[in-house]
Short mmCIF file of C-alpha atoms and ligand atoms in Angstrom, two decimals:
data_model
loop_
_atom_site.label_atom_id
_atom_site.label_comp_id
_atom_site.label_asym_id
_atom_site.label_seq_id
_atom_site.Cartn_x
_atom_site.Cartn_y
_atom_site.Cartn_z
CA MET B 15 110.25 -101.54 -58.41
CA PRO B 16 109.75 -99.04 -61.29
CA GLY B 17 106.29 -100.51 -61.69
CA LEU B 18 105.58 -99.75 -58.06
CA LEU B 19 107.19 -96.35 -58.24
CA PHE B 20 105.25 -95.26 -61.27
CA SER B 21 102.00 -96.81 -60.35
CA PRO B 22 99.26 -94.16 -60.56
CA LEU B 23 98.68 -94.07 -56.81
CA CYS B 24 102.33 -93.59 -56.00
CA LEU B 25 102.80 -90.93 -58.68
CA THR B 26 99.76 -89.06 -57.47
CA VAL B 27 101.17 -89.05 -53.93
CA ILE B 28 104.54 -87.78 -55.17
CA TRP B 29 102.86 -85.15 -57.33
CA PHE B 30 100.66 -84.06 -54.43
CA LEU B 31 103.56 -83.87 -51.98
CA SER B 32 105.93 -82.00 -54.28
CA TRP B 33 103.27 -79.66 -55.62
CA SER B 34 101.20 -78.78 -52.56
CA LEU B 35 103.45 -79.21 -49.56
CA CYS B 36 106.78 -77.97 -50.72
CA PRO B 37 106.87 -76.25 -54.14
CA SER B 38 110.60 -75.51 -53.98
CA CYS B 39 111.47 -79.09 -52.96
CA ALA B 40 110.61 -80.36 -56.43
CA GLN B 41 113.29 -78.15 -57.94
CA ILE B 42 115.94 -79.32 -55.47
CA TRP B 43 114.98 -82.94 -55.92
CA THR B 44 115.32 -82.76 -59.72
CA ASP B 45 118.64 -80.93 -59.48
CA GLU B 46 119.96 -83.74 -57.32
CA VAL B 47 119.05 -86.25 -60.00
CA SER B 48 121.12 -84.36 -62.57
CA GLY B 49 124.33 -86.10 -63.42
CA GLU B 50 126.55 -87.74 -65.92
CA GLN B 51 125.56 -90.58 -68.16
CA TYR B 52 127.74 -92.73 -70.39
CA GLY B 53 126.55 -94.35 -73.57
CA ARG B 54 127.93 -96.49 -76.35
CA LEU B 55 128.70 -94.86 -79.63
CA GLU B 56 126.61 -96.06 -82.61
CA SER B 57 123.89 -97.38 -80.34
CA ASN B 58 120.49 -96.14 -79.15
CA VAL B 59 120.99 -94.16 -75.95
CA THR B 60 118.02 -93.54 -73.65
CA LEU B 61 117.95 -90.50 -71.38
CA ALA B 62 115.22 -90.59 -68.74
CA CYS B 63 113.50 -87.43 -67.56
CA ASN B 64 112.85 -89.08 -64.23
CA ASN B 65 109.68 -87.43 -62.94
CA SER B 66 108.46 -86.49 -66.38
CA GLU B 67 105.04 -88.01 -65.71
CA ILE B 68 104.18 -84.90 -63.76
CA ARG B 69 103.16 -82.96 -66.86
CA LEU B 70 103.47 -84.69 -70.18
CA PRO B 71 104.58 -84.04 -72.82
CA VAL B 72 108.10 -82.95 -71.94
CA SER B 73 110.60 -81.13 -74.11
CA TRP B 74 114.34 -81.81 -74.42
CA HIS B 75 117.18 -79.40 -75.23
CA LEU B 76 120.86 -79.91 -75.97
CA SER B 77 123.05 -77.22 -74.45
CA HIS B 78 125.31 -76.26 -77.37
CA SER B 79 122.80 -76.88 -80.16
CA THR B 80 119.37 -75.66 -81.26
CA VAL B 81 118.43 -79.00 -82.85
CA LEU B 82 118.61 -82.41 -81.23
CA PRO B 83 120.37 -85.26 -83.03
CA TRP B 84 118.29 -88.03 -84.59
CA HIS B 85 115.98 -89.11 -81.77
CA GLN B 86 112.59 -90.33 -80.51
CA VAL B 87 110.73 -89.33 -77.37
CA THR B 88 108.95 -92.28 -75.75
CA PRO B 89 105.41 -91.91 -74.34
CA ASN B 90 106.83 -91.65 -70.80
CA GLY B 91 109.02 -88.71 -71.83
CA SER B 92 112.40 -90.50 -72.18
CA LEU B 93 114.66 -89.32 -74.98
CA VAL B 94 116.11 -92.05 -77.20
CA LEU B 95 119.10 -90.92 -79.30
CA LEU B 96 119.22 -93.23 -82.31
CA HIS B 97 122.58 -94.50 -83.49
CA ALA B 98 124.28 -91.79 -81.44
CA ASN B 99 127.58 -90.41 -82.73
CA HIS B 100 130.13 -87.97 -81.28
CA SER B 101 128.04 -84.94 -82.18
CA ALA B 102 125.34 -86.24 -79.83
CA GLN B 103 127.54 -85.62 -76.78
CA GLY B 104 126.62 -82.72 -74.54
CA THR B 105 124.37 -81.66 -71.71
CA TYR B 106 120.69 -82.47 -72.19
CA SER B 107 117.95 -80.72 -70.24
CA CYS B 108 114.38 -81.82 -69.81
CA TYR B 109 111.41 -79.44 -69.22
CA ASP B 110 107.75 -80.15 -68.60
CA ASN B 111 104.98 -78.69 -70.74
CA SER B 112 104.81 -75.55 -68.62
CA GLY B 113 108.51 -74.92 -69.28
CA ARG B 114 109.64 -75.96 -65.81
CA PHE B 115 113.19 -77.36 -65.67
CA LEU B 116 113.16 -80.98 -64.52
CA ARG B 117 116.55 -82.52 -65.05
CA SER B 118 119.85 -82.14 -66.88
CA ILE B 119 122.19 -84.94 -67.88
CA LYS B 120 125.71 -84.71 -69.23
CA LEU B 121 126.11 -87.41 -71.88
CA ARG B 122 129.50 -88.88 -72.82
CA LEU B 123 129.79 -91.45 -75.54
CA GLY B 124 132.46 -94.07 -76.12
CA HIS B 125 133.20 -97.76 -76.21
CA PRO B 126 133.76 -100.35 -73.50
CA PRO B 127 137.41 -101.46 -73.19
CA GLY B 128 138.73 -103.86 -75.78
CA ARG B 129 141.76 -106.09 -75.84
CA LEU B 130 145.12 -104.49 -75.12
CA THR B 131 148.31 -105.09 -77.06
CA ILE B 132 151.02 -105.64 -74.47
CA SER B 133 154.78 -105.49 -74.92
CA CYS B 134 157.47 -105.78 -72.26
CA GLN B 135 161.02 -104.51 -72.04
CA VAL B 136 163.68 -106.07 -69.82
CA PRO B 137 166.75 -103.77 -69.75
CA ASN B 138 168.48 -105.71 -66.95
CA HIS B 139 167.92 -108.60 -64.57
CA THR B 140 166.07 -106.55 -61.97
CA HIS B 141 163.54 -104.60 -63.99
CA VAL B 142 160.57 -105.36 -66.24
CA ARG B 143 158.50 -102.62 -67.86
CA CYS B 144 155.36 -103.55 -69.74
CA SER B 145 153.45 -101.05 -71.84
CA TRP B 146 150.18 -101.39 -73.70
CA VAL B 147 148.13 -99.82 -76.44
CA GLU B 148 144.40 -100.12 -76.90
CA THR B 149 143.12 -102.02 -79.90
CA VAL B 150 139.81 -100.16 -79.47
CA LYS B 151 139.74 -96.42 -79.00
CA THR B 152 137.27 -95.97 -76.16
CA PHE B 153 137.19 -92.11 -75.95
CA LEU B 154 136.54 -92.51 -72.22
CA PRO B 155 138.75 -92.19 -69.14
CA ALA B 156 140.00 -95.59 -67.98
CA GLU B 157 141.67 -97.16 -65.00
CA TYR B 158 144.16 -99.98 -65.19
CA ASN B 159 145.08 -102.65 -62.70
CA ALA B 160 148.06 -104.85 -63.51
CA SER B 161 149.44 -107.94 -61.80
CA PHE B 162 152.40 -110.12 -62.53
CA SER B 163 152.56 -113.79 -61.74
CA ASN B 164 155.46 -116.21 -61.54
CA GLY B 165 153.05 -119.13 -61.89
CA LYS B 166 152.34 -119.39 -58.18
CA GLU B 167 151.43 -116.00 -56.81
CA TRP B 168 150.38 -112.63 -58.16
CA SER B 169 152.25 -109.48 -57.32
CA PRO B 170 151.32 -105.96 -58.42
CA CYS B 171 152.84 -104.37 -61.49
CA ILE B 172 153.01 -100.68 -60.56
CA VAL B 173 150.90 -98.73 -63.05
CA ASP B 174 151.63 -95.33 -64.57
CA VAL B 175 148.25 -94.39 -66.06
CA THR B 176 149.46 -91.45 -68.15
CA GLN B 177 152.36 -93.34 -69.71
CA LYS B 178 150.29 -96.55 -70.00
CA HIS B 179 152.98 -98.79 -68.59
CA CYS B 180 153.69 -100.72 -65.42
CA ASP B 181 156.91 -101.77 -63.67
CA VAL B 182 157.99 -104.89 -61.84
CA VAL B 183 161.22 -104.82 -59.88
CA HIS B 184 163.21 -107.92 -58.97
CA PRO B 185 161.13 -110.44 -60.92
CA ALA B 186 161.86 -114.12 -60.35
CA PHE B 187 164.26 -114.38 -63.28
CA TRP B 188 164.76 -118.10 -62.85
CA GLN B 189 161.12 -118.82 -63.74
CA PRO B 190 160.87 -119.53 -67.47
CA ILE B 191 157.42 -118.00 -68.00
CA HIS B 192 155.53 -115.24 -66.21
CA THR B 193 152.00 -113.99 -66.76
CA LEU B 194 150.96 -110.37 -66.88
CA ARG B 195 147.28 -109.50 -66.45
CA ILE B 196 145.99 -106.00 -67.12
CA THR B 197 142.42 -105.04 -66.33
CA GLU B 198 141.09 -101.96 -68.06
CA THR B 199 137.94 -100.49 -66.58
CA ASN B 200 135.83 -97.58 -67.80
CA ALA B 201 132.26 -96.42 -67.31
CA LEU B 202 130.98 -98.90 -69.90
CA GLY B 203 132.77 -102.04 -68.77
CA SER B 204 135.91 -103.88 -67.88
CA LYS B 205 138.23 -106.18 -69.80
CA ASN B 206 141.13 -108.41 -68.80
CA THR B 207 144.06 -109.00 -71.10
CA THR B 208 146.75 -111.50 -70.21
CA ALA B 209 150.12 -111.98 -71.83
CA SER B 210 152.82 -114.52 -71.14
CA VAL B 211 156.23 -113.03 -70.57
CA LYS B 212 159.53 -114.86 -71.11
CA LEU B 213 162.07 -112.74 -69.33
CA HIS B 214 165.09 -114.60 -70.75
CA GLU B 215 164.05 -113.92 -74.30
CA LEU B 216 163.05 -110.33 -73.62
CA LEU B 217 166.28 -109.41 -71.86
CA LYS B 218 167.70 -106.65 -74.05
CA PRO B 219 170.24 -104.20 -72.66
CA ASP B 220 170.27 -100.54 -73.58
CA PRO B 221 172.97 -99.66 -76.15
CA PRO B 222 176.57 -99.05 -74.98
CA GLU B 223 177.20 -95.45 -73.98
CA SER B 224 179.97 -92.85 -74.54
CA VAL B 225 181.25 -94.56 -77.67
CA LEU B 226 184.47 -92.88 -78.87
CA VAL B 227 186.60 -93.35 -81.98
CA LYS B 228 190.19 -92.15 -81.80
CA GLU B 229 193.17 -92.17 -84.08
CA LEU B 230 196.41 -93.77 -82.94
CA GLU B 231 199.21 -91.37 -83.68
CA GLY B 232 201.67 -92.82 -86.11
CA TYR B 233 199.31 -95.55 -87.31
CA PRO B 234 197.42 -94.60 -90.46
CA LYS B 235 195.45 -97.88 -90.52
CA LYS B 236 194.42 -98.17 -86.87
CA LEU B 237 191.47 -96.81 -84.93
CA LEU B 238 190.87 -97.04 -81.21
CA ILE B 239 187.20 -97.60 -80.34
CA SER B 240 186.03 -97.38 -76.73
CA TRP B 241 182.64 -97.39 -74.97
CA ARG B 242 180.99 -97.76 -71.59
CA PHE B 243 178.48 -100.25 -70.19
CA PRO B 244 174.88 -99.08 -70.51
CA SER B 245 174.13 -97.12 -67.33
CA SER B 246 171.03 -99.29 -66.75
CA TRP B 247 173.19 -102.43 -66.58
CA PRO B 248 174.51 -103.34 -63.11
CA GLN B 249 178.27 -102.86 -63.01
CA HIS B 250 179.33 -106.08 -61.35
CA ASP B 251 180.83 -109.25 -62.71
CA ALA B 252 177.67 -111.29 -62.17
CA PHE B 253 176.21 -110.21 -65.50
CA PRO B 254 178.98 -109.90 -68.11
CA LEU B 255 178.19 -108.35 -71.47
CA ILE B 256 179.54 -109.14 -74.91
CA PHE B 257 179.99 -106.27 -77.36
CA HIS B 258 179.59 -106.33 -81.13
CA ILE B 259 181.50 -103.64 -83.02
CA ARG B 260 181.00 -102.83 -86.68
CA TYR B 261 182.82 -100.31 -88.85
CA ARG B 262 183.21 -99.35 -92.50
CA PRO B 263 184.72 -96.54 -94.53
CA GLN B 264 182.04 -93.92 -95.12
CA GLY B 265 180.31 -94.71 -98.41
CA SER B 266 181.06 -98.43 -98.30
CA MET B 267 178.19 -100.92 -98.19
CA PHE B 268 179.99 -103.60 -96.22
CA TRP B 269 180.59 -103.63 -92.51
CA SER B 270 183.57 -105.27 -90.85
CA GLU B 271 182.70 -106.80 -87.50
CA ILE B 272 184.46 -107.71 -84.26
CA TYR B 273 183.25 -109.07 -80.93
CA SER B 274 184.80 -108.07 -77.63
CA LEU B 275 184.37 -108.63 -73.90
CA ASP B 276 186.41 -105.52 -73.10
CA ASN B 277 185.19 -102.00 -73.39
CA SER B 278 187.75 -100.85 -75.94
CA ILE B 279 189.33 -102.32 -79.02
CA VAL B 280 191.93 -101.37 -81.67
CA ILE B 281 191.08 -102.12 -85.27
CA TRP B 282 194.02 -102.77 -87.53
CA ASP B 283 192.55 -102.71 -90.98
CA ALA B 284 191.08 -99.22 -91.31
CA LEU B 285 191.34 -97.66 -94.75
CA ALA B 286 194.10 -95.06 -94.52
CA GLY B 287 192.93 -91.50 -95.04
CA HIS B 288 189.21 -92.31 -94.91
CA LEU B 289 186.46 -91.33 -92.55
CA HIS B 290 184.95 -94.44 -90.91
CA GLN B 291 181.49 -95.13 -89.50
CA VAL B 292 181.45 -97.03 -86.21
CA GLN B 293 178.64 -98.58 -84.12
CA VAL B 294 178.58 -100.81 -81.05
CA ARG B 295 175.82 -102.98 -79.57
CA THR B 296 175.73 -105.41 -76.67
CA ARG B 297 174.07 -108.52 -75.25
CA ASP B 298 174.13 -110.59 -72.10
CA GLU B 299 177.14 -112.83 -72.60
CA ILE B 300 175.81 -115.92 -70.81
CA ASN B 301 172.17 -115.96 -71.90
CA ALA B 302 172.21 -116.85 -75.60
CA GLU B 303 168.40 -116.50 -75.87
CA SER B 304 168.50 -112.83 -74.94
CA GLN B 305 168.45 -110.02 -77.48
CA TRP B 306 171.06 -107.66 -78.83
CA SER B 307 170.65 -104.05 -77.81
CA GLU B 308 169.97 -101.41 -80.44
CA TRP B 309 173.10 -100.13 -82.16
CA SER B 310 174.72 -97.08 -80.62
CA PRO B 311 174.32 -93.91 -82.73
CA LEU B 312 176.49 -93.78 -85.83
CA LEU B 313 179.90 -92.30 -85.02
CA LEU B 314 182.57 -91.00 -87.42
CA GLY B 315 186.35 -91.24 -86.99
CA ARG B 316 189.42 -90.95 -89.20
CA PRO B 317 192.72 -92.77 -88.72
CA TRP B 318 195.88 -90.76 -88.08
CA GLU B 319 197.28 -89.03 -91.13
CA ASP B 320 200.82 -87.86 -91.75
CA TYR B 321 200.48 -84.12 -92.38
CA ILE B 322 203.43 -82.39 -90.81
CA THR B 323 206.35 -84.70 -90.19
CA PRO B 324 209.04 -83.79 -92.74
CA GLU B 325 210.62 -87.29 -92.76
CA PRO B 326 207.80 -89.76 -93.41
CA ASP B 327 209.91 -92.75 -92.38
CA VAL B 328 210.24 -91.70 -88.76
CA GLU B 329 208.93 -94.47 -86.51
CA PRO B 330 206.64 -93.53 -83.65
CA GLU B 331 208.77 -93.57 -80.53
CA ASP B 332 206.43 -94.91 -77.94
CA ILE B 333 202.85 -96.17 -78.03
CA PHE B 334 202.40 -95.61 -74.30
CA THR B 335 202.52 -91.86 -74.69
CA LEU B 336 199.30 -92.00 -76.72
CA PRO B 337 196.23 -90.73 -74.99
CA THR B 338 193.59 -93.41 -74.42
CA LYS B 339 191.09 -91.92 -72.01
CA SER B 340 190.67 -88.36 -73.29
CA LYS B 341 187.99 -87.00 -75.59
CA PRO B 342 188.44 -87.48 -79.32
CA GLU B 343 190.51 -84.75 -80.88
CA ALA B 344 189.93 -83.10 -84.15
CA SER B 345 192.57 -84.69 -86.31
CA THR B 346 194.07 -81.47 -87.57
CA PRO B 347 197.80 -80.97 -87.56
CA LYS B 348 197.36 -77.80 -85.51
CA SER B 349 195.79 -79.52 -82.50
CA ARG B 350 198.40 -82.27 -82.62
CA GLY B 351 201.20 -79.74 -82.76
CA SER B 352 199.92 -77.77 -79.81
CA LYS B 353 199.43 -80.96 -77.79
CA HIS B 354 203.01 -82.00 -78.47
CA GLY B 355 204.15 -78.55 -77.33
CA ASP B 356 202.22 -78.92 -74.10
CA GLU B 357 203.77 -82.29 -73.37
CA GLY B 358 207.28 -80.87 -74.05
CA ASN B 359 206.64 -77.96 -71.72
CA LEU B 360 205.46 -80.24 -68.94
CA GLY B 361 208.61 -82.39 -69.25
CA LEU B 362 210.81 -79.32 -69.12
CA VAL B 363 209.07 -78.05 -65.99
CA ILE B 364 209.48 -81.44 -64.26
CA LEU B 365 213.16 -81.53 -65.21
CA LEU B 366 213.70 -77.99 -63.90
CA VAL B 367 212.01 -78.82 -60.59
CA LEU B 368 214.08 -81.99 -60.17
CA PHE B 369 217.25 -80.10 -61.03
CA SER B 370 216.59 -77.33 -58.54
CA VAL B 371 215.80 -79.91 -55.82
CA VAL B 372 219.16 -81.59 -56.48
CA ILE B 373 221.02 -78.25 -56.46
CA LEU B 374 219.31 -77.12 -53.25
CA THR B 375 220.04 -80.43 -51.53
CA THR B 376 223.71 -80.18 -52.54
CA ILE B 377 223.97 -76.58 -51.31
CA PHE B 378 222.34 -77.42 -47.98
CA SER B 379 224.59 -80.45 -47.46
CA LEU B 380 227.66 -78.37 -48.24
CA ILE B 381 226.60 -75.68 -45.81
CA PHE B 382 225.92 -78.33 -43.18
CA VAL B 383 229.34 -79.96 -43.67
CA VAL B 384 231.13 -76.62 -43.52
CA TRP B 385 229.23 -75.66 -40.37
CA MET B 386 230.03 -78.99 -38.68
CA ARG B 387 233.71 -78.59 -39.45
CA GLN B 388 233.72 -75.07 -38.16
CA ARG B 389 232.08 -76.24 -34.94
CA ARG B 390 234.59 -79.05 -34.48
CA ARG B 391 237.48 -76.70 -35.13
CA ASP B 392 236.12 -74.19 -32.57
CA HIS B 393 235.77 -76.95 -30.03
CA ALA B 394 239.33 -78.13 -30.70
CA THR B 395 240.83 -74.65 -30.23
CA LYS B 396 238.86 -74.21 -27.02
CA GLN B 397 240.22 -77.51 -25.66
CA GLU B 398 243.72 -76.55 -26.75
CA LEU B 399 243.43 -73.25 -24.92
CA THR B 400 242.15 -74.85 -21.72
CA SER B 401 244.86 -77.48 -21.80
CA MET B 402 247.45 -74.77 -22.38
CA VAL B 403 246.07 -72.80 -19.43
CA LYS B 404 246.14 -75.99 -17.34
CA MET B 405 249.69 -76.68 -18.43
CA LYS B 406 250.71 -73.13 -17.49
CA SER B 407 249.12 -73.45 -14.08
CA ILE B 408 251.04 -76.64 -13.34
CA PRO B 409 253.96 -75.61 -11.18
CA ILE B 410 257.22 -76.65 -12.64
C1 NAG C 503 117.57 -98.22 -82.43
O1 NAG C 503 116.21 -97.83 -82.51
C2 NAG C 503 115.69 -97.95 -83.81
C3 NAG C 503 114.26 -97.37 -83.79
O2 NAG C 503 113.59 -97.73 -82.62
C4 NAG C 503 115.70 -99.41 -84.21
O3 NAG C 503 115.18 -99.57 -85.51
C5 NAG C 503 117.12 -99.92 -84.16
O4 NAG C 503 117.15 -101.31 -84.43
C6 NAG C 503 117.72 -99.67 -82.81
N1 NAG C 503 119.11 -99.99 -82.88
C7 NAG C 503 119.71 -100.70 -81.98
C8 NAG C 503 121.18 -100.96 -82.17
O5 NAG C 503 119.15 -101.12 -81.00
C1 NAG C 504 114.21 -90.95 -60.36
O1 NAG C 504 114.74 -90.25 -59.23
C2 NAG C 504 114.75 -90.99 -58.03
C3 NAG C 504 115.22 -90.11 -56.92
O2 NAG C 504 116.50 -89.57 -57.19
C4 NAG C 504 115.61 -92.22 -58.19
O3 NAG C 504 115.58 -92.99 -57.01
C5 NAG C 504 115.11 -93.04 -59.38
O4 NAG C 504 115.98 -94.12 -59.59
C6 NAG C 504 115.03 -92.18 -60.61
N1 NAG C 504 114.46 -92.97 -61.70
C7 NAG C 504 114.95 -92.97 -62.92
C8 NAG C 504 114.27 -93.84 -63.90
O5 NAG C 504 115.95 -92.29 -63.22
C1 NAG C 505 125.98 -87.72 -86.48
O1 NAG C 505 124.57 -87.99 -86.54
C2 NAG C 505 123.78 -86.94 -87.09
C3 NAG C 505 122.33 -87.34 -86.99
O2 NAG C 505 121.99 -87.53 -85.65
C4 NAG C 505 124.21 -86.68 -88.52
O3 NAG C 505 123.49 -85.58 -89.06
C5 NAG C 505 125.69 -86.36 -88.56
O4 NAG C 505 126.13 -86.24 -89.88
C6 NAG C 505 126.48 -87.47 -87.90
N1 NAG C 505 127.87 -87.08 -87.82
C7 NAG C 505 128.86 -87.91 -88.11
C8 NAG C 505 130.24 -87.37 -87.98
O5 NAG C 505 128.64 -89.06 -88.46
C1 NAG C 506 110.18 -95.15 -70.66
O1 NAG C 506 109.79 -96.07 -71.67
C2 NAG C 506 110.86 -96.81 -72.25
C3 NAG C 506 110.26 -97.65 -73.33
O2 NAG C 506 109.51 -96.89 -74.19
C4 NAG C 506 111.58 -97.61 -71.21
O3 NAG C 506 112.69 -98.28 -71.79
C5 NAG C 506 112.08 -96.70 -70.12
O4 NAG C 506 112.64 -97.45 -69.07
C6 NAG C 506 110.95 -95.87 -69.55
N1 NAG C 506 111.52 -94.88 -68.66
C7 NAG C 506 111.02 -94.61 -67.46
C8 NAG C 506 111.72 -93.56 -66.66
O5 NAG C 506 110.03 -95.20 -67.05
C1 NAG C 507 143.98 -104.69 -58.52
O1 NAG C 507 144.33 -106.07 -58.46
C2 NAG C 507 144.77 -106.47 -57.18
C3 NAG C 507 145.22 -107.90 -57.27
O2 NAG C 507 144.57 -108.60 -58.31
C4 NAG C 507 143.67 -106.27 -56.18
O3 NAG C 507 144.11 -106.65 -54.91
C5 NAG C 507 143.24 -104.83 -56.18
O4 NAG C 507 142.14 -104.65 -55.32
C6 NAG C 507 142.85 -104.37 -57.55
N1 NAG C 507 142.60 -102.95 -57.56
C7 NAG C 507 141.63 -102.39 -58.26
C8 NAG C 507 141.50 -100.91 -58.16
O5 NAG C 507 140.89 -103.05 -58.98
C1 NAG C 508 139.46 -110.07 -64.56
O1 NAG C 508 140.35 -110.55 -63.58
C2 NAG C 508 139.89 -110.40 -62.25
C3 NAG C 508 140.96 -110.86 -61.32
O2 NAG C 508 141.83 -109.81 -61.10
C4 NAG C 508 138.63 -111.20 -62.08
O3 NAG C 508 138.16 -111.01 -60.77
C5 NAG C 508 137.59 -110.70 -63.06
O4 NAG C 508 136.46 -111.50 -62.99
C6 NAG C 508 138.13 -110.76 -64.47
N1 NAG C 508 137.20 -110.08 -65.34
C7 NAG C 508 136.88 -110.58 -66.53
C8 NAG C 508 135.95 -109.76 -67.33
O5 NAG C 508 137.33 -111.63 -66.94
C1 NAG C 509 167.56 -101.62 -64.48
O1 NAG C 509 166.92 -100.81 -65.45
C2 NAG C 509 166.03 -99.85 -64.92
C3 NAG C 509 165.34 -99.14 -66.07
O2 NAG C 509 166.25 -98.58 -66.94
C4 NAG C 509 166.81 -98.88 -64.03
O3 NAG C 509 165.92 -97.95 -63.48
C5 NAG C 509 167.50 -99.67 -62.94
O4 NAG C 509 168.26 -98.80 -62.15
C6 NAG C 509 168.37 -100.76 -63.52
N1 NAG C 509 168.90 -101.57 -62.46
C7 NAG C 509 170.20 -101.62 -62.19
C8 NAG C 509 170.59 -102.54 -61.09
O5 NAG C 509 171.03 -100.97 -62.81
#
């Protein structure tokens, strides 16, 4: 085809047509040819000045530079950039020997896609997110296509190009092994990377949330630790979690550890008067192959301390009055005092209300009784009167 195209006869016809019949057509035609070209870095890149045979030799210019990078111009006018590097990128223009513009090409250099490094996260039983990083920096825009297979059929893994990850919802969790295939495509090529995915082993919940450490009033060696399920974990009994709690006095090297299926726990062996560090993590209780979550952020809490009570031997009256669901309080005597005052006030108000209800009920009943009596008495006197009148009217 090129041989035919550039055969002397053909070229002469083209030259004749473009030159004699339609001088302005040549310009339009060459402008149409202008475009973008991609080349590999560190290789020889050839830029063709398509109809350069019209008037050889041609000259080449690079838009942002007065000198061209290391290059050769072939006898047919093509520009060969030797061992092209990043500084060779730009817009190249080709002119014939009379200075007439023939063609411009925007050159972008990079690499074809290489293998991807894939990693997948499984925060619950209904969601898989796989992300990837390139092992080769391509410097070129790429597209990704990802599919997920349960061994029988492929389903799409929904790609987010900017974040370089893809999501599968409701994977077939009962299948032991899945396959993920990601195809990266850019202007210089395309590459498939596959990874096998074991959902059971990758299952790793997010850390427990809203972890709180609270003192238990009256107990200088106890701490109440509470937390919530990770919000990305479905809140039904089908997927129970086990929690791992660790704590130590601040400055100590050794953690004490407890496991729990609940979402709160009381530790009994805190070091009185010391600030403690507390962390909680979690794992699927049933699936022993799954992973522990990350630890929750380090939290500090101090057991209750006896600041204000004048008699230190006083026993705490009632554990049920202790708050268990409120936010942690600063363990200063002031805040405790004011809280106690509030509770006292509330009790007093309730008592007063009850008392007034009783009083009012009594008063109303009394009034009612008195009124009833009065009514009965009135009725009686009326009857008496009528009977007396009747008696008087009876002739003797
Ligand atoms: C590039 O061209 C030069 C000169 O023609 C040649 O010596 C070299 O081997 C070529 N390099 C590649 C990678 O083709
Ligand atoms: C030259 O331009 C023509 C018309 O656009 C095109 O068909 C042909 O492929 C080009 N040849 C080269 C070598 O770029
Ligand atoms: C790129 O290649 C040119 C020669 O074409 C050379 O002068 C320049 O130093 C090279 N730049 C880098 C960063 O390698
Ligand atoms: C020009 O010559 C080179 C070899 O020197 C060849 O690779 C290229 O295809 C030719 N270009 C055109 C447009 O004929
Ligand atoms: C991506 O892959 C799916 C399934 O393999 C295919 O149906 C689809 O056409 C592909 N899309 C692109 C843009 O390659
Ligand atoms: C990549 O996988 C697709 C199937 O989605 C296949 O059609 C294509 O040939 C593969 N490409 C390579 C380079 O292996
Ligand atoms: C599973 O985790 C994903 C990602 O965190 C979340 O968007 C989704 O809502 C979770 N599913 C359930 C049932 O909680």
